[in-house]
Coordinates of C-alpha atoms in Angstrom, one line a residue:
Chain A
X249 CA 0.0 0.0 0.0
X250 CA 1.3 3.5 -0.9
X251 CA 2.1 5.5 2.2
X252 CA -0.3 8.5 2.3
X253 CA 1.1 12.0 2.8
X254 CA 0.3 14.0 6.0
X255 CA -1.6 16.5 3.8
X256 CA -3.8 13.7 2.5
X257 CA -4.5 12.4 6.0
X258 CA -5.2 16.0 7.1
X259 CA -7.8 16.3 4.2
X260 CA -9.5 13.0 5.2
X261 CA -9.6 13.8 8.9
X262 CA -11.0 17.2 8.2
X263 CA -13.8 15.6 6.1
X264 CA -14.5 13.1 8.9
X265 CA -14.8 15.7 11.7
X266 CA -16.8 18.2 9.6
X267 CA -19.3 15.4 8.9
X268 CA -19.6 15.0 12.6
X269 CA -20.6 18.7 12.9
X270 CA -17.4 19.8 14.5
X271 CA -15.8 23.2 13.7
X272 CA -12.5 22.3 12.1
X273 CA -9.5 24.6 11.4
X274 CA -6.3 23.5 9.7
X275 CA -2.7 24.7 10.0
X276 CA -3.5 27.0 12.9
X277 CA -0.5 29.2 13.6
X278 CA 1.0 29.0 17.1
X279 CA 4.2 31.0 17.5
X280 CA 6.0 30.0 14.4
X281 CA 4.7 26.4 14.3
X282 CA 1.3 25.3 13.0
X283 CA -1.1 22.9 14.6
X284 CA -2.3 20.5 11.9
X285 CA -6.0 20.4 12.9
X286 CA -7.9 22.2 15.6
X287 CA -11.5 21.1 16.4
X288 CA -14.0 23.0 18.4
X289 CA -16.8 20.9 19.7
X290 CA -19.7 23.2 20.2
X291 CA -21.5 20.6 22.3
X292 CA -18.8 20.1 24.9
X293 CA -17.2 23.6 24.3
X294 CA -13.9 21.8 24.2
X295 CA -11.0 22.6 21.9
X296 CA -8.9 19.7 20.6
X297 CA -5.6 20.0 18.9
X298 CA -4.3 17.2 16.6
X299 CA -0.9 16.7 15.2
X300 CA -0.9 14.3 12.3
X301 CA 2.0 11.9 11.6
X302 CA 2.4 9.2 9.0
X303 CA 5.1 7.5 11.1
X304 CA 7.2 9.9 13.3
X305 CA 5.0 9.7 16.4
X306 CA 7.8 10.8 18.7
X307 CA 8.0 14.2 16.9
X308 CA 4.2 14.3 17.0
X309 CA 4.3 13.7 20.8
X310 CA 6.5 16.7 21.4
X311 CA 4.4 18.9 19.1
X312 CA 1.3 17.8 20.9
X313 CA 2.8 18.4 24.3
X314 CA 3.5 22.0 23.3
X315 CA 0.0 22.4 22.1
X316 CA -1.4 21.6 25.5
X317 CA -1.3 25.2 26.5
X318 CA -3.9 26.3 23.9
X319 CA -6.4 23.5 23.9
X320 CA -8.4 21.2 26.3
X321 CA -7.3 18.0 24.7
X322 CA -4.1 17.4 22.7
X323 CA -3.7 14.4 20.4
X324 CA -1.3 12.7 18.0
X325 CA -2.9 11.0 15.1
X326 CA -0.8 8.2 13.5
X327 CA -1.4 6.3 10.3
X328 CA -2.3 2.7 11.3
X329 CA 0.5 1.1 9.2
X330 CA 3.1 2.8 11.4
X331 CA 1.4 3.0 14.7
X332 CA 2.7 -0.1 16.4
X333 CA 5.5 1.6 18.3
X334 CA 3.3 4.4 19.3
X335 CA 0.8 2.0 20.8
X336 CA 3.6 0.1 22.6
X337 CA 4.5 3.5 24.2
X338 CA 0.9 4.3 25.2
X339 CA 2.1 4.7 28.8
X340 CA 4.3 7.6 27.7
X341 CA 1.2 9.3 26.1
X342 CA -0.7 8.7 29.3
X343 CA 2.0 10.1 31.5
X344 CA 2.2 13.3 29.4
X345 CA -1.6 13.6 29.1
X346 CA -1.5 13.3 25.3
X347 CA -4.1 11.4 23.4
X348 CA -3.3 8.8 20.7
X349 CA -5.4 8.4 17.6
X350 CA -4.9 5.7 15.1
X351 CA -6.0 6.5 11.5
X352 CA -7.4 3.3 10.1
X353 CA -7.4 2.1 6.5
X354 CA -10.7 3.9 5.8
X355 CA -9.1 7.1 7.2
X356 CA -11.3 7.1 10.3
X357 CA -9.8 8.2 13.6
X358 CA -9.8 5.7 16.5
X359 CA -8.9 7.0 19.9
X360 CA -6.7 4.5 21.7
X361 CA -5.5 6.8 24.4
X362 CA -7.8 9.6 25.6
X363 CA -6.1 12.9 26.2
X364 CA -6.2 14.3 29.6
X365 CA -8.5 17.3 29.9
X366 CA -6.4 20.3 30.6
X367 CA -7.4 21.8 33.9
X368 CA -7.3 25.5 34.5
X369 CA -5.1 25.2 37.6
X370 CA -5.8 28.8 38.6
X371 CA -5.1 30.0 35.1
X372 CA -7.6 31.9 33.0
X373 CA -9.7 29.3 31.2
X374 CA -8.3 28.6 27.8
X375 CA -11.5 29.0 25.9
X376 CA -11.7 32.5 27.2
X377 CA -8.2 33.3 26.0
X378 CA -8.4 35.9 23.3
X379 CA -5.9 33.9 21.3
X380 CA -8.5 31.4 20.4
X381 CA -11.3 33.9 19.9
X382 CA -9.1 35.6 17.3
X383 CA -8.7 32.2 15.5
Chain B
X241 CA 22.6 51.1 34.8
X242 CA 25.9 50.7 33.1
X243 CA 25.0 50.0 29.5
X244 CA 28.4 50.3 27.8
X245 CA 28.6 46.6 26.9
X246 CA 25.5 46.2 24.7
X247 CA 24.8 47.6 21.2
X248 CA 21.6 46.9 19.4
X249 CA 21.4 46.2 15.7
X250 CA 18.5 48.1 14.0
X251 CA 16.3 45.7 12.1
X252 CA 12.9 46.8 11.1
X253 CA 11.3 50.3 11.5
X254 CA 8.4 49.2 13.7
X255 CA 11.0 48.4 16.4
X256 CA 11.8 52.0 16.9
X257 CA 9.2 52.6 19.6
X258 CA 10.5 49.7 21.6
X259 CA 14.1 50.9 21.1
X260 CA 13.1 54.3 22.3
X261 CA 11.9 52.7 25.5
X262 CA 15.3 50.9 25.8
X263 CA 17.4 54.0 25.6
X264 CA 18.9 53.5 29.0
X265 CA 19.7 49.8 28.4
X266 CA 21.9 50.1 25.3
X267 CA 25.1 51.7 24.3
X268 CA 25.2 52.2 20.5
X269 CA 22.8 51.4 17.7
X270 CA 24.1 49.5 14.7
X271 CA 22.6 50.8 11.5
X272 CA 22.8 48.4 8.5
X273 CA 23.8 50.5 5.5
X274 CA 21.2 49.0 3.1
X275 CA 18.4 50.1 5.5
X276 CA 19.8 53.6 5.6
X277 CA 20.0 53.7 1.8
X278 CA 16.6 52.2 1.1
X279 CA 14.6 54.0 3.7
X280 CA 16.6 57.1 4.6
X281 CA 13.7 59.1 6.1
X282 CA 12.4 56.6 8.6
X283 CA 16.0 55.5 9.4
X284 CA 17.1 59.1 10.2
X285 CA 13.9 59.5 12.2
X286 CA 14.6 56.3 14.1
X287 CA 18.2 57.3 14.8
X288 CA 17.0 60.6 16.3
X289 CA 14.0 59.1 18.2
X290 CA 16.1 56.4 19.8
X291 CA 18.6 59.0 20.6
X292 CA 21.7 56.8 21.1
X293 CA 25.1 57.0 19.5
X294 CA 25.3 54.9 16.4
X295 CA 27.6 53.4 13.8
X296 CA 26.9 52.0 10.4
X297 CA 27.5 48.4 9.1
X298 CA 28.6 49.0 5.4
X299 CA 27.3 45.5 4.4
X300 CA 29.8 45.3 1.6
X301 CA 30.6 41.7 2.1
X302 CA 27.5 40.9 0.1
X303 CA 29.2 41.8 -3.2
X304 CA 31.6 38.8 -3.2
X305 CA 31.3 35.5 -4.9
X306 CA 29.8 33.6 -2.0
X307 CA 27.0 36.0 -1.4
X308 CA 26.1 38.2 -4.4
X309 CA 23.6 35.8 -6.0
X310 CA 21.5 35.8 -2.9
X311 CA 20.8 39.5 -3.5
X312 CA 19.9 39.3 -7.2
X313 CA 16.4 39.1 -8.7
X314 CA 15.1 38.9 -12.2
X315 CA 13.7 42.1 -13.7
X316 CA 10.1 41.4 -14.6
X317 CA 10.3 43.0 -18.1
X318 CA 13.8 42.3 -19.3
X319 CA 14.3 39.0 -17.2
X320 CA 17.8 40.2 -16.6
X321 CA 19.5 40.2 -13.2
X322 CA 19.3 43.2 -11.0
X323 CA 19.8 43.8 -7.3
X324 CA 17.0 43.5 -4.8
X325 CA 15.6 47.0 -4.2
X326 CA 17.4 47.8 -0.9
X327 CA 20.7 46.5 -2.3
X328 CA 20.2 48.5 -5.5
X329 CA 19.8 51.7 -3.5
X330 CA 22.9 50.8 -1.4
X331 CA 24.9 50.1 -4.5
X332 CA 23.8 53.5 -6.0
X333 CA 25.0 55.2 -2.8
X334 CA 28.3 53.5 -3.3
X335 CA 28.3 54.8 -6.9
X336 CA 28.6 51.3 -8.1
X337 CA 25.3 50.9 -9.9
X338 CA 26.6 51.2 -13.4
X339 CA 29.8 49.2 -12.4
X340 CA 27.7 46.2 -11.5
X341 CA 25.3 46.6 -14.4
X342 CA 28.1 46.7 -16.9
X343 CA 29.5 43.4 -15.6
X344 CA 26.1 41.7 -15.4
X345 CA 26.3 41.7 -11.6
X346 CA 29.4 39.5 -11.5
X347 CA 30.9 39.6 -8.0
X348 CA 33.6 41.9 -6.9
X349 CA 37.2 40.5 -7.0
X350 CA 40.3 41.8 -5.3
X351 CA 41.7 42.7 -8.7
X352 CA 38.9 45.3 -9.1
X353 CA 40.4 47.3 -6.3
X354 CA 42.6 49.6 -8.3
X355 CA 43.8 52.8 -6.5
X356 CA 41.0 54.8 -8.2
X357 CA 38.3 52.2 -7.5
X358 CA 39.4 51.8 -3.9
X359 CA 39.6 55.6 -3.3
X360 CA 36.1 56.1 -4.8
X361 CA 34.6 53.3 -2.7
X362 CA 36.1 54.6 0.5
X363 CA 34.8 58.1 -0.3
X364 CA 31.3 57.0 -1.1
X365 CA 31.2 54.9 2.0
X366 CA 32.3 57.8 4.1
X367 CA 29.7 60.1 2.6
X368 CA 26.9 57.5 3.2
X369 CA 27.9 57.2 6.8
X370 CA 28.1 61.0 7.4
X371 CA 26.5 63.2 4.8
X372 CA 23.4 61.1 4.0
X373 CA 22.0 61.3 7.5
X374 CA 22.4 65.0 7.7
X375 CA 21.0 65.6 4.1
X376 CA 17.9 63.7 5.1
X377 CA 17.3 65.3 8.4
X378 CA 14.8 68.0 7.5
X379 CA 12.8 65.7 5.3
X380 CA 12.8 63.0 8.0
X381 CA 11.8 65.4 10.8
X382 CA 9.0 66.8 8.6
X383 CA 7.5 63.4 7.7
X384 CA 7.9 61.9 11.1
X385 CA 6.9 64.9 13.1
X386 CA 4.4 62.9 15.2
X387 CA 7.0 60.4 16.3
X388 CA 9.8 62.9 16.9
X389 CA 7.4 65.3 18.6
X390 CA 7.6 63.0 21.6
X391 CA 11.2 64.2 22.2
X392 CA 9.9 67.7 22.8
X393 CA 10.3 70.9 20.8
X394 CA 13.6 71.9 22.4
X395 CA 15.2 68.6 21.6
X396 CA 14.0 68.6 18.1
X397 CA 15.3 72.1 17.5
X398 CA 18.7 71.1 18.8
X399 CA 18.9 68.0 16.7
X400 CA 18.0 69.9 13.5
X401 CA 20.7 72.3 14.2
X402 CA 23.5 69.9 15.1
X403 CA 25.6 68.0 12.6
X404 CA 25.1 64.3 13.3
X405 CA 28.0 61.9 13.1
X406 CA 28.4 58.2 13.8
X407 CA 30.6 57.2 16.7
X408 CA 33.2 56.0 14.2
X409 CA 33.5 55.2 10.5
X410 CA 33.5 51.6 9.4
X411 CA 35.3 50.9 6.1
X412 CA 34.0 48.5 3.4
X413 CA 34.9 45.0 4.4
X414 CA 35.0 41.5 2.8
X415 CA 35.3 38.0 4.2
X416 CA 38.8 36.6 4.8
X417 CA 39.6 33.0 5.2
X418 CA 43.4 33.0 5.6
X419 CA 46.3 35.4 6.2
X420 CA 47.2 35.1 2.6
X421 CA 43.7 35.9 1.4
X422 CA 43.8 38.7 -1.2
X423 CA 40.7 40.2 0.5
X424 CA 42.8 40.9 3.6
X425 CA 45.0 43.2 1.7
X426 CA 41.9 44.9 0.2
X427 CA 40.4 45.3 3.6
X428 CA 43.6 46.9 5.0
X429 CA 44.1 49.2 2.1
X430 CA 40.6 50.5 2.2
X431 CA 40.7 50.9 5.9
X432 CA 43.9 53.0 5.7
X433 CA 42.3 55.0 2.8
X434 CA 39.3 55.6 5.0
X435 CA 41.5 56.8 7.8
X436 CA 43.2 59.3 5.3
X437 CA 39.9 60.9 4.4
X438 CA 38.0 60.7 7.7
X439 CA 37.8 63.3 10.4
X440 CA 36.3 60.6 12.7
X441 CA 37.9 57.5 14.2
X442 CA 38.0 54.5 11.9
X443 CA 37.1 51.0 13.1
X444 CA 37.6 48.2 10.6
X445 CA 35.4 45.1 10.5
X446 CA 37.1 41.7 10.5
X447 CA 34.8 39.0 9.0
X448 CA 36.4 35.7 9.3
X449 CA 36.3 32.2 10.9
X450 CA 37.5 31.1 14.3
X451 CA 40.6 29.4 12.9
X452 CA 42.0 32.7 11.9
X453 CA 41.7 34.4 15.3
X454 CA 45.5 34.7 15.9
X455 CA 48.1 37.3 16.9
X456 CA 49.3 37.3 13.3
X457 CA 45.9 38.5 12.2
X458 CA 46.0 41.2 14.9
X459 CA 49.4 42.2 13.7
X460 CA 48.0 43.0 10.2
X461 CA 45.7 45.6 11.8
X462 CA 48.5 47.4 13.6
X463 CA 47.7 51.0 14.1
X464 CA 43.9 50.5 14.7
X465 CA 43.1 50.7 18.4
X466 CA 39.5 49.4 17.9
X467 CA 38.2 46.6 15.7
X468 CA 34.7 45.1 15.0
X469 CA 34.8 41.3 14.8
X470 CA 32.3 39.0 13.1
X471 CA 33.3 35.3 13.5
X472 CA 30.8 33.8 11.1
X473 CA 31.3 30.1 12.1
X474 CA 30.4 30.6 15.7
X475 CA 26.8 30.1 17.1
X476 CA 27.3 30.4 20.8
X477 CA 24.4 28.3 21.9
X478 CA 25.1 25.5 19.4
X479 CA 25.5 22.1 21.0
X480 CA 26.9 20.1 18.1
X481 CA 27.8 16.4 18.0
X482 CA 31.5 17.5 17.9
X483 CA 31.7 19.2 21.2
X484 CA 35.5 19.5 21.0
X485 CA 35.2 21.5 17.8
X486 CA 32.8 24.0 19.4
X487 CA 35.1 24.2 22.5
X488 CA 37.9 24.9 20.1
X489 CA 36.1 27.7 18.3
X490 CA 34.9 29.4 21.5
X491 CA 38.3 29.1 23.1
X492 CA 39.9 30.7 20.0
X493 CA 37.5 33.5 20.2
X494 CA 38.0 34.1 23.9
X495 CA 41.8 33.8 23.6
X496 CA 41.8 36.4 20.8
X497 CA 39.8 38.8 22.9
X498 CA 42.2 38.3 25.8
X499 CA 45.2 38.9 23.5
X500 CA 43.7 42.1 22.0
X501 CA 42.9 43.4 25.5
X502 CA 46.5 42.8 26.6
X503 CA 47.7 44.7 23.5
X504 CA 45.3 47.6 24.1
X505 CA 43.1 46.9 21.1
X506 CA 39.4 47.2 21.8
X507 CA 37.2 44.6 20.2
X508 CA 33.4 44.9 19.6
X509 CA 31.7 41.7 18.5
X510 CA 29.3 42.4 15.7
X511 CA 27.1 39.5 16.6
X512 CA 27.2 37.9 20.1
X513 CA 25.1 36.4 22.9
X514 CA 25.7 35.4 26.5
X515 CA 29.1 33.9 25.8
X516 CA 30.2 37.3 24.5
X517 CA 28.5 38.9 27.5
X518 CA 30.8 36.8 29.7
X519 CA 33.8 37.8 27.6
X520 CA 33.2 41.5 28.6
X521 CA 34.9 40.3 31.8
X522 CA 37.9 39.2 29.9
X523 CA 38.5 42.1 27.6
X524 CA 35.7 42.4 25.1
X525 CA 34.7 46.0 24.8
X526 CA 31.1 45.4 23.9
X527 CA 29.0 43.2 21.6
X528 CA 26.0 43.6 19.3
X529 CA 22.7 41.8 18.5
X530 CA 19.3 42.6 17.4
X531 CA 16.3 43.3 19.5
X532 CA 15.3 39.6 19.7
X533 CA 17.5 38.0 17.0
X534 CA 21.0 38.3 15.7
X535 CA 23.2 36.8 18.4
X536 CA 25.0 35.0 15.6
X537 CA 25.1 35.2 11.8
X538 CA 26.4 32.9 9.2
X539 CA 27.9 34.9 6.3
X540 CA 25.7 33.1 3.8
X541 CA 22.5 34.0 5.6
X542 CA 20.2 36.2 3.6
X543 CA 19.0 39.6 4.8
X544 CA 15.4 40.5 4.5
X545 CA 12.4 38.2 4.6
X546 CA 10.4 39.9 7.3
X547 CA 10.2 39.6 11.1
X548 CA 10.5 36.0 12.5
X549 CA 8.1 34.7 15.2
X550 CA 8.5 35.9 18.8
X551 CA 10.5 33.9 21.2
X552 CA 11.1 34.0 24.9
X553 CA 14.5 34.4 26.6
X554 CA 15.0 32.3 29.7
X555 CA 17.6 34.2 31.6
X556 CA 18.6 31.3 33.8
X557 CA 19.4 29.2 30.8
X558 CA 20.9 32.1 28.9
X559 CA 19.2 31.3 25.7
X560 CA 16.0 31.6 23.7
X561 CA 13.2 29.1 23.4
X562 CA 10.1 29.2 21.2
X563 CA 7.2 30.5 23.2
X564 CA 5.4 27.1 23.2
X565 CA 8.5 25.4 24.5
X566 CA 9.1 28.2 27.1
X567 CA 5.5 27.9 28.4
X568 CA 5.9 24.2 29.1
X569 CA 9.5 24.6 30.5
X570 CA 8.4 27.3 32.9
X571 CA 5.5 25.1 34.0
X572 CA 7.9 22.1 34.4
X573 CA 10.5 24.2 36.3
X574 CA 8.7 27.2 37.8
X575 CA 12.0 28.6 39.2
X576 CA 13.1 29.3 35.6
X577 CA 10.8 32.3 35.6
X578 CA 13.0 35.3 36.5
X579 CA 11.0 36.9 39.3
X580 CA 13.8 39.3 40.3
X581 CA 12.9 42.0 37.7
X582 CA 9.4 43.6 38.1
X583 CA 9.7 44.9 34.5
X584 CA 10.0 41.3 33.2
X585 CA 7.2 40.0 35.4
X586 CA 4.9 42.8 34.2
X587 CA 5.6 41.9 30.6
X588 CA 4.5 38.3 31.2
X589 CA 1.5 39.5 33.3
X590 CA 2.9 37.9 36.3
X591 CA 2.9 34.3 35.0
X592 CA 3.4 31.8 32.3
X593 CA 0.1 32.3 30.6
X594 CA 1.1 35.9 29.9
X595 CA 3.5 34.5 27.3
X596 CA 0.6 33.8 25.0
X597 CA 0.2 37.5 24.5
X598 CA 3.7 37.6 22.9
X599 CA 2.0 36.3 19.7
X600 CA 0.1 39.5 19.3
X601 CA 2.7 42.0 20.5
X602 CA 6.3 41.7 19.4
X603 CA 7.3 44.4 21.8
X604 CA 6.7 42.1 24.8
X605 CA 9.4 39.6 23.7
X606 CA 11.7 42.4 22.7
X607 CA 11.5 44.3 25.9
X608 CA 11.7 41.1 28.0
X609 CA 14.9 40.0 26.2
X610 CA 16.7 43.3 26.5
X611 CA 15.8 43.6 30.2
X612 CA 17.0 40.0 30.7
X613 CA 20.2 40.8 28.9
X614 CA 20.7 43.9 31.0
X615 CA 20.2 41.9 34.2
X616 CA 22.7 39.3 32.9
X617 CA 25.3 42.0 32.4
X618 CA 24.6 43.4 35.8
X619 CA 25.1 40.0 37.4
X620 CA 28.3 39.5 35.5
X621 CA 29.7 42.8 36.7
X622 CA 29.2 41.7 40.3
X623 CA 30.4 38.1 39.8
X624 CA 33.9 36.8 40.2
X625 CA 35.3 34.4 37.6
X626 CA 34.4 31.5 39.9
X627 CA 30.9 32.8 40.3
X628 CA 30.5 32.7 36.5
X629 CA 31.7 29.2 36.3
X630 CA 29.6 28.1 39.2
X631 CA 26.5 29.5 37.5
X632 CA 27.2 27.4 34.4
X633 CA 27.8 24.3 36.4
X634 CA 24.6 24.8 38.3
X635 CA 22.5 25.2 35.1
X636 CA 23.8 21.8 33.9
X637 CA 23.5 20.1 37.2
X638 CA 19.9 21.2 37.8
X639 CA 18.3 21.3 34.4
X640 CA 20.2 18.8 32.2
X641 CA 18.6 17.1 30.4
X642 CA 15.7 19.2 29.5
X643 CA 12.4 17.2 29.2
X644 CA 12.4 15.5 25.9
X645 CA 8.6 15.9 25.6
X646 CA 9.2 19.7 25.5
X647 CA 12.3 20.3 23.6
X648 CA 15.2 18.7 21.8
X649 CA 17.6 21.5 22.9
X650 CA 20.6 20.2 24.7
X651 CA 22.3 22.1 27.5
X652 CA 25.8 21.0 26.4
X653 CA 26.4 24.6 25.4
X654 CA 26.9 25.6 29.0
X655 CA 29.5 22.9 29.5
X656 CA 31.2 24.1 26.3
X657 CA 31.2 27.7 27.6
X658 CA 32.6 26.6 30.9
X659 CA 35.4 24.7 29.3
X660 CA 36.4 27.6 27.0
X661 CA 36.3 30.1 29.8
X662 CA 38.4 27.9 32.2
X663 CA 41.1 27.8 29.5
X664 CA 41.3 31.6 29.4
X665 CA 41.0 32.0 33.2
X666 CA 43.9 29.6 33.7
X667 CA 45.9 31.2 31.0
X668 CA 45.4 34.7 32.5
X669 CA 46.4 33.4 36.0
X670 CA 49.6 32.0 34.6
X671 CA 50.6 35.1 32.6

């Protein structure tokens, strides 16, 4: 099977979440980097950030960890053919509070590790942060 | 505050408001010549608004073989080469527009520097650094009346009356890679020619690599009691795989500064960061960088391209991190927030989340960095050599390695700094 590109996976995931009535933004700028996909769930009022990787889940994990500041749930989405190592390291995802999504052969996202909901911890609630309203 | 060690390189015009706030924190402004040529009115307005002494970087190294192509574009109609607009203006100010056009923008060679050519180039450079600014003053003050009005009427009247001069003249300069490099002879000849025509002190710029930082190089510049130094192969915060190579480069740099100091030659580093800040304790006169970038520069790097994203300076680690990395690092290690300076705490709104505002306002990162740099210099003034080394050891002991989930940055650079400095300290103690 031909390895899909990250852009192709991004297209497919956008379609999937838009069909689920989520508000989806792509390549959201965040201080010189870009978050691949950001979803706003109007029902739960939660913002999810997703970094998409065909295979380099470790890089995705670092990117997703940095995204935690500006979302409620931060995820790495990995193409299923290259997800074995990521799944074997699920405990690392859990420890860091990052969710893991496997993109299956039909380009559907399956959550295997649920991201930890970011608490406010005395900080201004993130969804009130003007940074996101501007997006 | 003693601000004699720090010079700020002017980058983009919108930074002038922040630079005006930082008047008391900086020594000189460094004005890149192409910015002066391309936008003389706002540059003259900025120089007067910031109200600090200044000198000009002639930027002439761009005309050589390894660089010139980066500054050429195709004309839309003729499809022929021409210089980028800012470089075109600079070249016109050097009276070299027709010269380059006639040779299809082939790079300058040492053989081009006949006596007549050299004399003309030195003269044009001198005029650009002196006359241009005074010629543009009335026009600049008229167009930027609102900005300059903040200085007050008395100050404006005084400035319009006085003849402005840079702190010193910097001759045209070209990269040298060995003591037998033909460009070295060109640099020296044009520096001496500039001395002959200038009523101001002349400070040549040496652009070279760390291997060439020797007493023999210094001997070539005999007669000049101040030099600007750009060591293009040094990035002070680099932690390469070959640690020994980086130690060697920084030791060579530090040793050169020490030798120059002993021989009474003042050195200003044209690009430097915290390692250069530490070297002000060992003879470095001062160093330069931009308002949030420019602590190092490879000679092949292009100028232009717009402002890069904001970043956050973590004073305890003596380096920048991207804001996303900094936010997570400061949460992981809360003591990395520098709470000692109320100005810095105000800029981050008292806490880590305040860093998110840096995306919308560049001035926050800029001010935070320069205040942090000022605080570093103040610490260094109070510290003994052993205190400086202890600080570096502590950083490594406490924070190494940084969490892999947050950053791939290695802290090996502090080890490298410590090793290079120990060599100089021991050498100074023995001499």
